[in-house]
Amino acid sequence: MVYYCVCGGCKNSSKTGHRVHCFPKDKGIFRSWVQFVKIRRADFSASSVTAYSRICSAHFKEEDYHSGDAKMVALSLKSMRMAKLIPTAVPSVNANLSACPVPRSRDTVCRKRYIATMMTDTSQQETVDSVDTVESVDTGDQPLPSSTSDAVTQCYLKPPRWSRAVQVNLKPKMVSVGTQTSFSPQTSTPLASPEQTDDEDDDNASVVSDLSWVPEEPMHEEDLFDEEPPYACDPHHNGIDKFIVCQEELMGLFAICPACCERSDSSIVQQEGTFVKIKQVCASCGYHRFWQNQPMLHRNMPTCNLLLSGAIHFTGCLATQTLRMLTLFGLQCISASSFFRHQRRYTIPVIVQAWQNDQAKNFSDLRAMDGGLVLAGDCRSDSPGHCAKYGSYSLIEDRVNKVVDVQLVQMLEVPNSSWCELEGLKRSVDLLRGKDLHLATLITDRHRQVAKWVREELSPEGTRHYFDVWHIAKSLGKALDAASKECDQLQLWRPAIVNHLYWTAASTPDGNPAVMEAKWRSLVNHIQDIHDHDTPAFSSCAHGPLDGDQRNKEWLDPGSLAAVKLENIIMRTALLKDVRQLSPQHQTFSLEAYHSLILHFAPKHTGFSYLGMYSRLLLAALHYNHNANRETARRSDGTEKYCVRYPRFRKGAHVVLPIKEAASYGYATSLMKALLESYTNSPAALREVSDNLSSDAPAPIAKSFEQVPKEKAVSLYLARESRYKKT
């Protein structure tokens, strides 16, 4: 259906390419619309408004439309038919032309060419001639009569072969949130030079052109593009959506001159990673401009290049794989060398600063807690075996489930890789002492060097050292599996014996070493159906009568091979000493979960530099602290969600696990914002922090040995290989 404008003297409609708007429902705005129509139609009233009454876009100003829609229309990315009015918009342009108005311009030649292209019927051409007569006189900067000037500057026309609708204005401001566009239409005023200071005002980016200047003879390209305007950047540009655009479609946007709608020449003048810069020149009217797909940071760093490096690093992706995928897809992106340069100079300092802020907040919260710190600590090697390059020691406060500290130790800093755990613990303890934090309880595995150092250095200060039950149970299970190969009866008793170890620790909340040892020793009598013991700390078994269905395995005969082997395992001196230090309440399972998380950020099959490994450990710690205390997911009816798993170590048995809420990556978003803000404020400050981190890092392992010249090494290799070649 075709809707016509109800304003007097206006013949615009939806068929002519105009946007037509129905009357609003708000009574106050509705009356204002009716009063506007009555200016040209005295007989018009509120009762005259029907469901088919419309007012066209020629009677509204640009600010009456949503700013986002206006920008999209100006960029020819959206039709004017899709532009929406703001709720309080009131028609104010009193246009009564019978055809679409023409753009205001003192360039008569360009205006006539534009009108001839846009107008097709006789009535429109007559209007063109009449308006041309009025505008042929140079009026300077004075506005045209009200009957034509407002309509001229506000109407939207339908050009052929380009877009469904464009804004007719020879001074377009085609700058959107996602792109930066700079115009220099037929100007005799020099544009701003790119060598301006960093503190220049953003308003300088919009240059008011002198439209009275008309090129009388063709200009050379070097004269047109000798200077370029500066570009400003939104510090939170990473939050703006970005789209993949094929080059052919992108260049098609510059095939038509926005000033005269003639064919124009365009070409890519610069391409750097994700950054592309296009110049457009119109030979007909002399219009020219530069366009680039993203703003520049300090005029030498494309915003999306830096953001891409930050996104790869902050999500824990491997740069070489990610960039290879983008290259295979055909997407223009940065090189691997650019990523590692950005990582070293900018992203690593941002991660370290974010971790220091998070760590300071955790320390402040822990000082307010009573009883000192309850920490679980363990070391993780960057590669399996005993030839690790790095060892990272981590401490988690078990009550709040937060990573408190992460220390990275390189192998050359200690006698060998097995010493990395002790060195990492020493560094963490020194840090806690410097922050006036008391270490009340420490839970670790059975590392003998750590146990001795804690006993000599920390125990006199009041620190209690416990062993994690899972590590001891794992070792006990391996011993039982080896013994059960000779005695099948022990295989039936294996789950009960491991459970008894856990019960020994859990049933002794005060951690009394004598009681825990007595409970563990009672197992020797229990498996032989003897439930009274001669130890005062635990004189009899705590269970009730075990008869009937409660019995699923036979008692071991005293003196039998199975009983002797089991007693030898249970009564080992080293095991008894470890049982006395079992942790009754807090364990290291949270720390093991954190170590599993590190595999995403720093997989063991990939080698990293010292700072590269350290930054990825900190990213894992930030992710863990941000998501460790998630609640169990619930269904719409409020019931909790669970899942059933069959882990390999259970050998066919199942486990039920709660399903947690989806992980949050707000920390990564904060890192992206911090990266942009820090670089925008001062790239030199980031590089200074990077230099300080590099100076504090240990020298690479390769540089600790005598370097052989490459030519010599290659010649020796070729000489050695030549001996095996067939002559």
XYZ file of C-alpha atoms in Angstrom:
727
model
C 0.000 0.000 0.000
C 1.218 3.514 -0.845
C 1.033 6.101 1.951
C 0.934 9.813 1.032
C 2.012 12.761 3.127
C -0.975 14.725 4.504
C 0.880 18.069 4.600
C -0.490 20.711 2.268
C 1.374 21.028 -1.030
C 3.545 17.962 -0.362
C 3.275 15.121 -2.834
C 5.855 12.844 -1.238
C 4.863 9.270 -0.505
C 6.297 5.882 0.276
C 6.420 5.309 -3.466
C 8.850 8.210 -4.018
C 11.403 6.653 -1.668
C 10.550 8.734 1.405
C 10.063 7.438 4.897
C 6.479 8.138 5.997
C 5.524 8.194 9.668
C 2.155 7.508 11.237
C 0.774 9.834 13.900
C 1.953 9.111 17.451
C -0.246 7.767 20.235
C 0.927 10.277 22.831
C -1.802 12.943 23.056
C 0.573 15.887 23.477
C 2.811 14.905 20.577
C -0.286 14.032 18.530
C -1.679 17.573 18.925
C 1.674 19.059 17.881
C 1.617 16.989 14.683
C -1.927 18.137 13.924
C -0.987 21.782 14.472
C 1.923 21.418 12.047
C -0.356 20.092 9.294
C -2.851 22.922 9.905
C -0.190 25.447 8.858
C -0.799 24.447 5.221
C -4.243 22.873 5.635
C -6.569 25.049 7.692
C -9.358 22.473 7.482
C -7.208 19.726 9.025
C -8.108 18.631 12.580
C -7.630 15.728 14.929
C -10.733 14.053 13.581
C -9.162 14.081 10.117
C -6.428 11.680 11.199
C -7.055 8.108 10.072
C -5.072 4.890 10.129
C -3.667 5.861 6.718
C -2.518 9.390 7.634
C 1.216 9.893 7.318
C 3.823 12.681 7.416
C 6.927 12.188 5.271
C 10.558 12.491 6.333
C 10.968 15.813 4.469
C 9.298 17.568 7.403
C 11.645 16.255 10.087
C 15.127 17.345 11.040
C 18.109 15.038 11.321
C 18.097 15.261 15.103
C 14.514 13.944 15.129
C 15.848 10.505 14.225
C 17.759 8.109 16.412
C 21.431 9.028 16.244
C 22.471 5.485 15.410
C 19.993 5.254 12.508
C 21.067 8.665 11.181
C 24.697 7.578 11.122
C 23.852 4.327 9.392
C 21.834 6.220 6.764
C 24.661 8.695 6.271
C 27.018 5.788 5.666
C 24.537 4.219 3.240
C 24.479 1.149 5.471
C 20.751 1.470 6.171
C 17.820 2.665 4.111
C 15.971 5.780 5.239
C 12.855 3.615 5.234
C 14.306 1.851 8.279
C 15.179 5.027 10.230
C 13.069 5.544 13.354
C 11.930 8.775 14.961
C 12.636 9.521 18.580
C 9.467 9.375 20.761
C 9.375 13.179 21.189
C 9.952 14.068 17.516
C 7.671 16.789 16.081
C 7.669 17.856 12.386
C 9.167 21.315 11.987
C 10.406 21.599 8.378
C 7.672 23.419 6.510
C 8.336 22.013 3.024
C 5.645 22.302 0.357
C 7.551 21.248 -2.750
C 5.761 18.880 -5.062
C 8.907 16.857 -5.502
C 11.917 15.861 -3.506
C 14.095 18.859 -2.618
C 17.647 19.123 -3.857
C 20.850 19.546 -1.895
C 21.969 23.064 -1.133
C 25.153 23.920 -2.974
C 26.802 26.845 -4.699
C 28.560 24.497 -7.074
C 25.999 24.839 -9.864
C 27.621 22.305 -12.169
C 27.775 19.535 -9.567
C 24.254 20.366 -8.399
C 22.776 20.107 -11.876
C 24.511 16.793 -12.504
C 23.236 15.447 -9.183
C 19.661 16.625 -9.851
C 19.638 15.210 -13.356
C 20.648 11.841 -11.931
C 18.119 11.850 -9.097
C 15.029 13.357 -10.736
C 13.223 11.497 -13.484
C 9.699 12.910 -14.011
C 8.709 16.256 -15.549
C 7.431 17.840 -12.376
C 10.710 17.169 -10.627
C 12.707 18.668 -13.482
C 10.611 21.815 -13.390
C 11.348 22.164 -9.709
C 15.037 21.744 -10.431
C 15.017 24.613 -12.898
C 13.181 26.881 -10.495
C 15.479 26.111 -7.617
C 18.501 26.455 -9.878
C 17.424 29.979 -10.730
C 17.251 30.895 -7.094
C 20.588 29.332 -6.171
C 22.565 30.590 -9.126
C 23.198 33.792 -7.177
C 26.090 33.531 -4.747
C 24.475 34.200 -1.395
C 27.564 33.471 0.649
C 26.729 31.601 3.822
C 23.195 33.020 4.180
C 20.456 30.352 4.313
C 17.932 29.931 1.552
C 14.306 31.001 2.047
C 12.472 28.948 4.612
C 10.308 27.355 1.971
C 13.261 25.588 0.462
C 16.340 25.705 2.684
C 15.131 23.402 5.465
C 13.689 20.943 3.012
C 16.858 21.033 0.979
C 19.039 20.068 3.916
C 16.756 17.451 5.445
C 15.263 15.400 2.596
C 16.430 11.918 1.652
C 16.407 10.796 -1.954
C 16.580 7.484 -3.733
C 19.697 7.326 -5.939
C 20.106 4.705 -8.648
C 22.618 1.837 -8.631
C 24.001 2.566 -5.158
C 21.669 2.463 -2.223
C 17.975 2.550 -1.448
C 18.415 5.871 0.333
C 21.172 8.387 0.965
C 21.214 11.685 2.807
C 21.489 14.608 0.399
C 24.064 16.900 1.914
C 27.331 18.065 0.457
C 28.812 18.281 3.951
C 28.230 14.726 5.179
C 29.551 13.607 8.541
C 29.972 9.932 7.832
C 31.541 8.935 11.131
C 30.135 5.955 12.952
C 31.088 4.237 16.184
C 32.669 1.349 14.368
C 34.523 3.220 11.630
C 36.434 6.445 11.255
C 35.845 8.487 8.106
C 37.507 11.740 7.168
C 36.226 14.005 4.397
C 37.931 16.778 2.491
C 35.317 17.737 -0.162
C 36.652 20.390 -2.548
C 38.485 22.257 0.145
C 41.013 25.021 -0.084
C 41.689 24.984 3.649
C 44.605 22.689 4.588
C 43.607 19.729 6.715
C 45.142 19.040 10.093
C 48.608 17.592 9.916
C 49.260 14.144 11.440
C 52.269 15.582 13.252
C 50.059 17.355 15.801
C 50.521 16.755 19.509
C 48.831 13.919 21.355
C 46.795 16.409 23.401
C 44.932 17.868 20.437
C 41.183 18.322 20.686
C 38.983 15.695 19.067
C 36.939 18.482 17.435
C 39.847 19.118 15.094
C 38.955 15.880 13.314
C 35.876 17.572 11.786
C 37.045 20.202 9.319
C 34.512 22.709 7.984
C 35.004 22.824 4.242
C 34.819 25.902 2.051
C 32.194 24.834 -0.489
C 32.640 27.982 -2.565
C 35.934 26.686 -3.897
C 35.653 24.860 -7.208
C 38.676 23.220 -8.875
C 39.081 24.799 -12.284
C 41.657 22.279 -13.431
C 42.514 18.724 -12.415
C 44.758 18.348 -9.416
C 47.526 15.826 -8.952
C 47.053 12.979 -6.478
C 50.023 14.060 -4.435
C 48.323 17.463 -3.965
C 45.063 15.890 -2.887
C 46.523 13.487 -0.322
C 49.459 15.360 1.108
C 47.928 15.791 4.553
C 45.498 13.763 6.642
C 43.384 14.582 9.695
C 44.055 13.042 13.100
C 41.864 10.274 14.468
C 40.502 9.825 17.947
C 39.792 6.490 19.627
C 37.192 5.414 22.114
C 39.088 3.825 25.054
C 36.445 1.078 25.215
C 36.493 0.296 21.498
C 36.842 -3.403 22.268
C 33.172 -3.498 23.323
C 31.966 -2.505 19.843
C 30.814 -5.232 17.476
C 33.043 -6.012 14.545
C 32.054 -7.748 11.332
C 33.875 -9.668 8.626
C 33.580 -7.912 5.259
C 34.845 -9.253 1.946
C 37.164 -6.892 0.073
C 34.991 -6.851 -3.041
C 31.934 -5.737 -1.079
C 33.946 -3.169 0.860
C 35.383 -1.545 -2.242
C 31.904 -1.409 -3.731
C 30.971 1.179 -1.111
C 33.485 3.579 -2.659
C 32.495 3.116 -6.294
C 30.078 6.089 -6.240
C 30.951 9.646 -5.228
C 28.708 10.707 -2.307
C 28.797 14.323 -3.532
C 27.792 14.011 -7.201
C 26.878 10.300 -7.502
C 29.264 9.804 -10.412
C 31.673 6.913 -10.668
C 34.784 7.426 -8.527
C 38.161 5.737 -8.237
C 39.171 3.995 -5.006
C 42.165 1.955 -3.926
C 43.766 0.530 -0.800
C 46.718 2.723 0.140
C 47.735 0.971 3.380
C 47.128 -2.452 4.875
C 48.650 -3.500 8.175
C 47.236 -6.556 9.905
C 43.536 -5.908 10.439
C 43.957 -2.256 9.434
C 43.001 -1.063 5.942
C 43.053 2.462 4.569
C 41.218 3.431 1.372
C 41.382 6.611 -0.671
C 38.509 7.730 -2.894
C 38.815 10.344 -5.672
C 36.078 11.659 -7.923
C 37.362 13.002 -11.232
C 34.050 14.711 -11.950
C 33.692 17.046 -8.988
C 37.099 16.789 -7.340
C 35.705 15.239 -4.174
C 38.218 13.128 -2.260
C 38.577 11.492 1.120
C 40.473 8.948 3.180
C 38.589 6.151 4.917
C 39.952 3.629 7.398
C 38.219 0.742 9.094
C 39.434 1.482 12.619
C 40.929 4.295 14.668
C 44.617 4.596 15.409
C 46.164 4.678 18.856
C 48.880 7.325 19.024
C 48.846 7.326 15.189
C 50.986 4.251 14.842
C 48.966 1.390 16.363
C 45.753 0.157 14.713
C 43.254 -0.450 17.483
C 42.088 -3.865 16.317
C 45.659 -5.122 15.900
C 46.302 -4.470 19.574
C 42.888 -5.840 20.562
C 43.466 -9.029 18.574
C 46.752 -9.646 20.386
C 45.057 -8.985 23.704
C 42.125 -11.292 22.919
C 44.450 -14.150 21.933
C 46.609 -13.749 25.033
C 43.868 -13.064 27.594
C 41.834 -16.111 26.555
C 44.842 -18.434 26.787
C 44.836 -19.372 23.104
C 48.028 -20.368 21.338
C 48.990 -17.558 18.988
C 50.441 -19.683 16.206
C 47.356 -21.896 15.975
C 44.913 -18.992 16.161
C 46.694 -16.926 13.528
C 47.073 -19.975 11.289
C 43.322 -20.540 11.493
C 42.578 -16.907 10.613
C 45.035 -17.023 7.720
C 43.460 -20.212 6.379
C 40.074 -18.502 6.584
C 41.498 -15.651 4.515
C 41.057 -12.987 7.165
C 43.686 -10.268 7.181
C 45.368 -10.399 10.588
C 48.615 -9.660 12.341
C 51.686 -11.844 12.055
C 53.065 -14.052 14.817
C 56.019 -11.713 15.310
C 53.630 -8.784 15.822
C 51.714 -10.755 18.421
C 54.813 -11.644 20.409
C 55.962 -8.032 20.234
C 52.582 -6.858 21.550
C 52.699 -9.569 24.205
C 56.121 -8.577 25.449
C 55.510 -4.829 25.450
C 51.844 -4.386 26.313
C 49.727 -7.413 27.259
C 52.095 -8.953 29.825
C 52.393 -5.694 31.831
C 48.597 -5.392 31.853
C 48.209 -8.963 33.169
C 50.837 -8.448 35.869
C 49.185 -5.212 36.986
C 45.749 -6.872 37.094
C 47.151 -9.758 39.164
C 48.854 -7.390 41.589
C 45.574 -5.537 42.104
C 43.676 -8.799 42.637
C 46.360 -10.098 44.996
C 46.351 -6.875 47.030
C 42.585 -7.155 47.440
C 42.895 -10.775 48.582
C 45.589 -9.848 51.102
C 43.369 -7.092 52.475
C 40.461 -9.520 52.911
C 42.684 -12.154 54.535
C 44.021 -9.697 57.112
C 40.467 -9.195 58.325
C 40.044 -12.954 58.961
C 40.909 -14.484 62.319
C 43.162 -17.476 62.941
C 45.846 -16.847 60.355
C 46.065 -18.329 56.880
C 45.103 -21.882 55.957
C 47.032 -22.524 52.762
C 47.319 -25.472 50.425
C 50.536 -25.488 48.419
C 51.988 -27.586 45.643
C 54.347 -27.339 42.691
C 53.593 -27.976 39.026
C 56.227 -28.718 36.407
C 55.837 -27.395 32.890
C 56.665 -30.782 31.377
C 56.409 -34.407 32.497
C 59.422 -36.246 33.825
C 62.450 -34.923 35.683
C 63.688 -32.512 33.015
C 61.279 -29.635 33.621
C 62.301 -26.157 32.528
C 59.976 -24.347 34.941
C 58.378 -25.178 38.240
C 55.436 -23.069 39.409
C 54.485 -23.077 43.090
C 50.938 -22.035 43.984
C 49.201 -21.317 47.284
C 45.406 -21.412 47.747
C 43.598 -20.176 50.840
C 41.314 -23.128 51.472
C 38.603 -21.268 53.399
C 37.944 -18.656 50.704
C 39.115 -20.861 47.796
C 41.280 -18.165 46.199
C 44.751 -18.371 44.704
C 46.914 -16.255 47.007
C 50.301 -16.420 45.292
C 52.018 -17.920 42.259
C 55.805 -18.231 41.987
C 57.647 -19.331 38.847
C 61.106 -20.856 39.261
C 63.419 -21.613 36.354
C 65.570 -24.710 36.536
C 68.863 -22.786 36.402
C 67.930 -20.865 39.562
C 68.161 -24.073 41.634
C 70.476 -27.136 41.599
C 67.937 -29.171 39.594
C 64.237 -29.260 38.766
C 63.286 -31.155 41.957
C 64.374 -28.117 43.984
C 61.868 -25.804 42.280
C 59.130 -26.721 44.779
C 61.122 -25.716 47.842
C 62.382 -22.518 46.226
C 58.862 -21.526 45.208
C 57.572 -22.093 48.741
C 60.373 -19.984 50.199
C 59.545 -17.079 47.883
C 55.849 -17.271 48.736
C 56.521 -17.355 52.465
C 58.821 -14.332 52.167
C 56.051 -12.464 50.338
C 53.482 -13.317 53.028
C 55.847 -12.196 55.760
C 56.373 -8.910 53.959
C 52.588 -8.401 53.887
C 52.248 -9.088 57.661
C 50.282 -12.289 57.113
C 50.684 -15.224 59.509
C 50.748 -18.734 58.052
C 48.805 -20.825 60.578
C 48.300 -24.053 58.590
C 50.043 -25.431 55.537
C 48.796 -28.497 53.643
C 51.129 -30.028 51.077
C 52.074 -33.378 49.595
C 54.852 -35.500 51.161
C 57.768 -33.660 49.560
C 60.632 -34.439 51.947
C 62.601 -31.255 51.325
C 59.510 -29.152 51.994
C 58.661 -31.154 55.117
C 62.131 -30.636 56.570
C 62.237 -26.908 55.789
C 58.775 -26.304 57.275
C 59.724 -28.282 60.374
C 62.861 -26.192 60.883
C 61.710 -22.736 59.713
C 57.948 -22.451 60.055
C 56.989 -24.782 62.900
C 58.832 -22.640 65.498
C 56.645 -19.717 64.370
C 53.453 -21.670 65.101
C 52.738 -23.111 61.646
C 51.131 -26.562 61.596
C 52.125 -28.714 58.643
C 49.723 -31.384 57.346
C 49.845 -33.860 54.492
C 47.060 -34.140 51.959
C 45.151 -37.432 52.360
C 44.674 -37.982 48.627
C 48.423 -38.112 47.922
C 48.979 -40.729 50.655
C 45.913 -42.711 49.571
C 47.189 -42.742 45.996
C 50.523 -44.209 47.107
C 48.761 -46.713 49.388
C 46.507 -47.853 46.549
C 49.480 -48.551 44.299
C 51.078 -50.705 47.022
C 47.842 -52.661 47.518
C 47.470 -53.214 43.768
C 50.987 -54.666 43.621
C 50.337 -56.984 46.594
C 46.939 -58.122 45.261
C 48.634 -59.686 42.241
C 49.821 -62.441 44.597
C 46.814 -62.469 46.958
C 43.380 -62.044 45.403
C 41.787 -61.415 48.803
C 43.553 -58.059 49.123
C 41.799 -56.771 46.008
C 38.443 -57.052 47.773
C 39.794 -55.193 50.790
C 41.435 -52.407 48.800
C 38.478 -49.894 48.738
C 37.821 -50.443 52.451
C 41.476 -49.894 53.382
C 41.663 -46.626 51.383
C 38.374 -45.440 52.904
C 39.740 -46.227 56.368
C 42.652 -43.860 55.692
C 40.217 -41.037 54.880
C 38.128 -41.903 57.956
C 41.224 -41.815 60.144
C 41.797 -38.154 59.236
C 38.157 -37.016 59.076
C 37.201 -38.579 62.430
C 39.994 -36.696 64.207
C 39.101 -33.006 63.722
C 41.759 -31.769 66.151
C 44.504 -33.592 64.205
C 45.869 -35.460 67.233
C 48.808 -37.483 65.836
C 48.624 -40.257 68.463
C 44.907 -40.860 67.906
C 45.264 -40.974 64.131
C 48.126 -43.453 64.353
C 46.153 -45.658 66.772
C 43.125 -45.663 64.451
C 45.290 -46.630 61.521
C 47.049 -49.442 63.428
C 43.665 -50.900 64.434
C 43.154 -51.898 60.771
C 45.562 -54.821 61.212
C 43.286 -56.359 63.881
C 40.067 -55.412 62.146
C 40.778 -57.345 58.930
C 41.356 -60.450 61.104
C 37.967 -60.008 62.869
C 39.606 -58.573 66.021
C 37.881 -55.362 67.141
C 39.459 -54.738 70.561
C 42.907 -53.145 70.608
C 45.594 -52.622 73.196
C 46.144 -48.921 72.459
C 44.611 -46.485 74.977
C 44.066 -43.822 72.313
C 41.732 -46.152 70.356
C 40.799 -49.213 72.374
C 38.025 -50.644 70.148
C 36.539 -50.222 66.699
C 33.870 -47.531 66.334
C 31.515 -49.600 64.172
C 28.653 -51.759 65.419
C 28.083 -55.484 64.838
C 28.961 -56.575 61.292
C 26.689 -59.517 60.549
C 24.506 -60.698 57.689
C 24.216 -58.381 54.720
C 26.850 -55.997 56.094
C 29.551 -58.559 55.300
C 30.612 -58.759 51.641
C 34.156 -60.153 52.033
C 35.870 -62.771 54.147
C 38.067 -61.990 57.140
C 41.750 -62.685 56.671
C 43.156 -65.612 58.616
C 45.861 -64.638 61.127
C 49.286 -65.575 59.812
C 48.061 -66.074 56.256
C 50.029 -64.714 53.313
C 47.451 -62.017 52.665
C 47.420 -60.892 56.320
C 51.213 -60.773 56.487
C 51.546 -58.773 53.265
C 48.827 -56.347 54.348
C 50.428 -55.854 57.759
C 53.765 -55.101 56.132
C 52.128 -52.402 54.010
C 50.095 -50.844 56.817
C 52.849 -50.860 59.441
C 55.606 -49.326 57.349
C 57.500 -46.760 59.388
C 57.339 -44.060 56.716
C 53.579 -44.556 56.307
C 52.957 -44.385 60.056
C 54.870 -41.106 60.250
C 52.828 -39.710 57.372
C 49.537 -40.807 58.973
C 50.400 -38.738 62.043
C 50.395 -35.623 59.795
C 47.167 -36.287 57.887
C 45.127 -33.143 57.370
C 41.815 -33.576 59.205
C 39.766 -30.778 57.583
C 41.484 -29.027 54.666
C 42.892 -30.772 51.616
C 44.590 -29.792 48.346
C 41.888 -30.878 45.878
C 41.185 -27.215 44.995
C 44.843 -26.817 44.139
C 44.724 -29.875 41.890
C 41.719 -28.368 40.101
C 43.680 -25.156 39.594
C 46.611 -27.119 38.145
C 44.217 -28.775 35.703
C 42.994 -25.333 34.684
C 46.558 -24.243 33.906
C 46.654 -26.848 31.138
C 44.273 -24.645 29.136
C 46.418 -21.519 29.458
C 49.848 -23.198 29.423
C 49.696 -26.715 27.936
C 52.707 -28.905 28.621
C 53.286 -29.735 24.967
C 54.247 -26.124 24.204
C 57.336 -24.266 25.355
C 57.018 -20.677 26.577
C 59.412 -17.930 27.511
C 59.755 -17.064 31.178
C 57.428 -14.063 31.027
C 55.105 -15.878 28.646
C 54.738 -18.763 31.113
C 54.409 -16.406 34.083
C 51.662 -14.352 32.430
C 49.670 -17.460 31.563
C 49.945 -18.729 35.133
C 48.566 -15.416 36.337
C 45.734 -15.627 33.801
C 44.833 -19.066 35.153
C 44.875 -17.653 38.695
C 42.621 -14.737 37.686
C 40.213 -17.129 35.977
C 40.158 -19.426 39.011
C 39.571 -16.604 41.484
C 36.798 -15.262 39.259
C 34.944 -18.585 38.934
C 35.965 -20.814 41.857
C 32.916 -20.168 44.038
C 30.180 -20.628 41.456
C 26.825 -21.916 42.634
C 25.212 -25.135 41.447
C 23.051 -24.569 38.372
C 19.307 -24.919 38.872
C 16.399 -25.815 36.654
C 13.410 -23.581 36.102
C 11.610 -25.230 39.020
C 14.515 -24.483 41.378
C 15.984 -27.989 41.651
C 19.746 -28.401 41.359
C 21.358 -30.018 38.339
C 23.614 -33.079 38.599
C 25.443 -35.300 36.157
C 26.795 -38.870 36.285
C 30.380 -39.555 35.206
C 32.431 -42.732 34.844
C 36.043 -41.676 35.508
C 38.854 -43.932 34.492
C 40.309 -44.260 37.982
C 37.001 -45.682 39.287
C 37.305 -48.590 36.836
C 33.667 -48.679 35.800
C 32.150 -47.183 38.930
C 30.207 -43.969 38.587
C 30.334 -40.669 40.435
C 27.648 -38.007 40.759
C 28.789 -34.422 40.299
C 26.864 -31.142 40.620
C 26.713 -29.008 37.485
C 28.055 -25.550 38.171
C 26.819 -22.327 36.640
C 28.455 -21.179 33.413
C 31.919 -19.710 33.853
C 32.291 -15.935 33.665
C 35.020 -14.170 31.717
C 34.550 -10.680 33.095
C 38.210 -10.558 34.051
C 39.175 -10.914 30.378
C 36.890 -8.029 29.431
C 38.494 -5.929 32.159
C 41.937 -6.806 30.807
C 40.923 -5.686 27.309
C 39.687 -2.344 28.655
C 42.820 -1.916 30.747
C 44.986 -2.655 27.706
C 43.306 0.052 25.627
C 43.272 2.595 28.444
C 46.897 1.969 29.384
C 48.089 2.183 25.795
C 45.975 5.288 25.146
C 47.391 7.001 28.226
C 51.037 6.107 27.678
C 52.551 3.311 25.588
C 55.950 4.283 26.944
C 54.809 3.502 30.493
C 53.791 -0.012 29.428
C 57.114 -0.546 27.721
C 58.918 0.656 30.835
C 57.064 -1.903 32.951
C 57.927 -4.538 30.347
C 61.610 -3.631 30.553
C 61.537 -3.921 34.347
C 59.894 -7.344 34.147
C 62.450 -8.504 31.591
C 65.340 -7.323 33.746
C 63.995 -9.223 36.763
C 63.451 -12.430 34.769
C 66.244 -15.023 34.761
C 68.335 -15.370 31.647
C 67.186 -17.990 29.119
C 68.688 -21.429 29.578
C 70.317 -21.365 26.144
C 72.323 -18.241 27.026
C 73.801 -19.907 30.085
C 75.881 -22.166 27.858
C 78.588 -21.297 25.381
C 77.049 -20.369 22.054
C 78.381 -22.023 18.902
C 78.410 -19.893 15.713
C 75.695 -20.959 13.326
C 78.020 -21.391 10.365
C 80.285 -23.692 12.350
C 77.390 -25.769 13.660
C 75.930 -26.163 10.147
C 79.276 -27.151 8.631
C 79.822 -29.790 11.323
C 76.344 -31.123 10.721
C 76.851 -31.378 6.962
C 80.234 -33.054 7.408
C 78.708 -35.596 9.764
C 75.773 -36.316 7.473
C 77.977 -36.684 4.399
C 79.595 -39.780 5.856
C 76.300 -41.658 5.641
C 75.372 -40.615 2.132
C 75.854 -43.146 -0.621
C 78.469 -42.249 -3.157
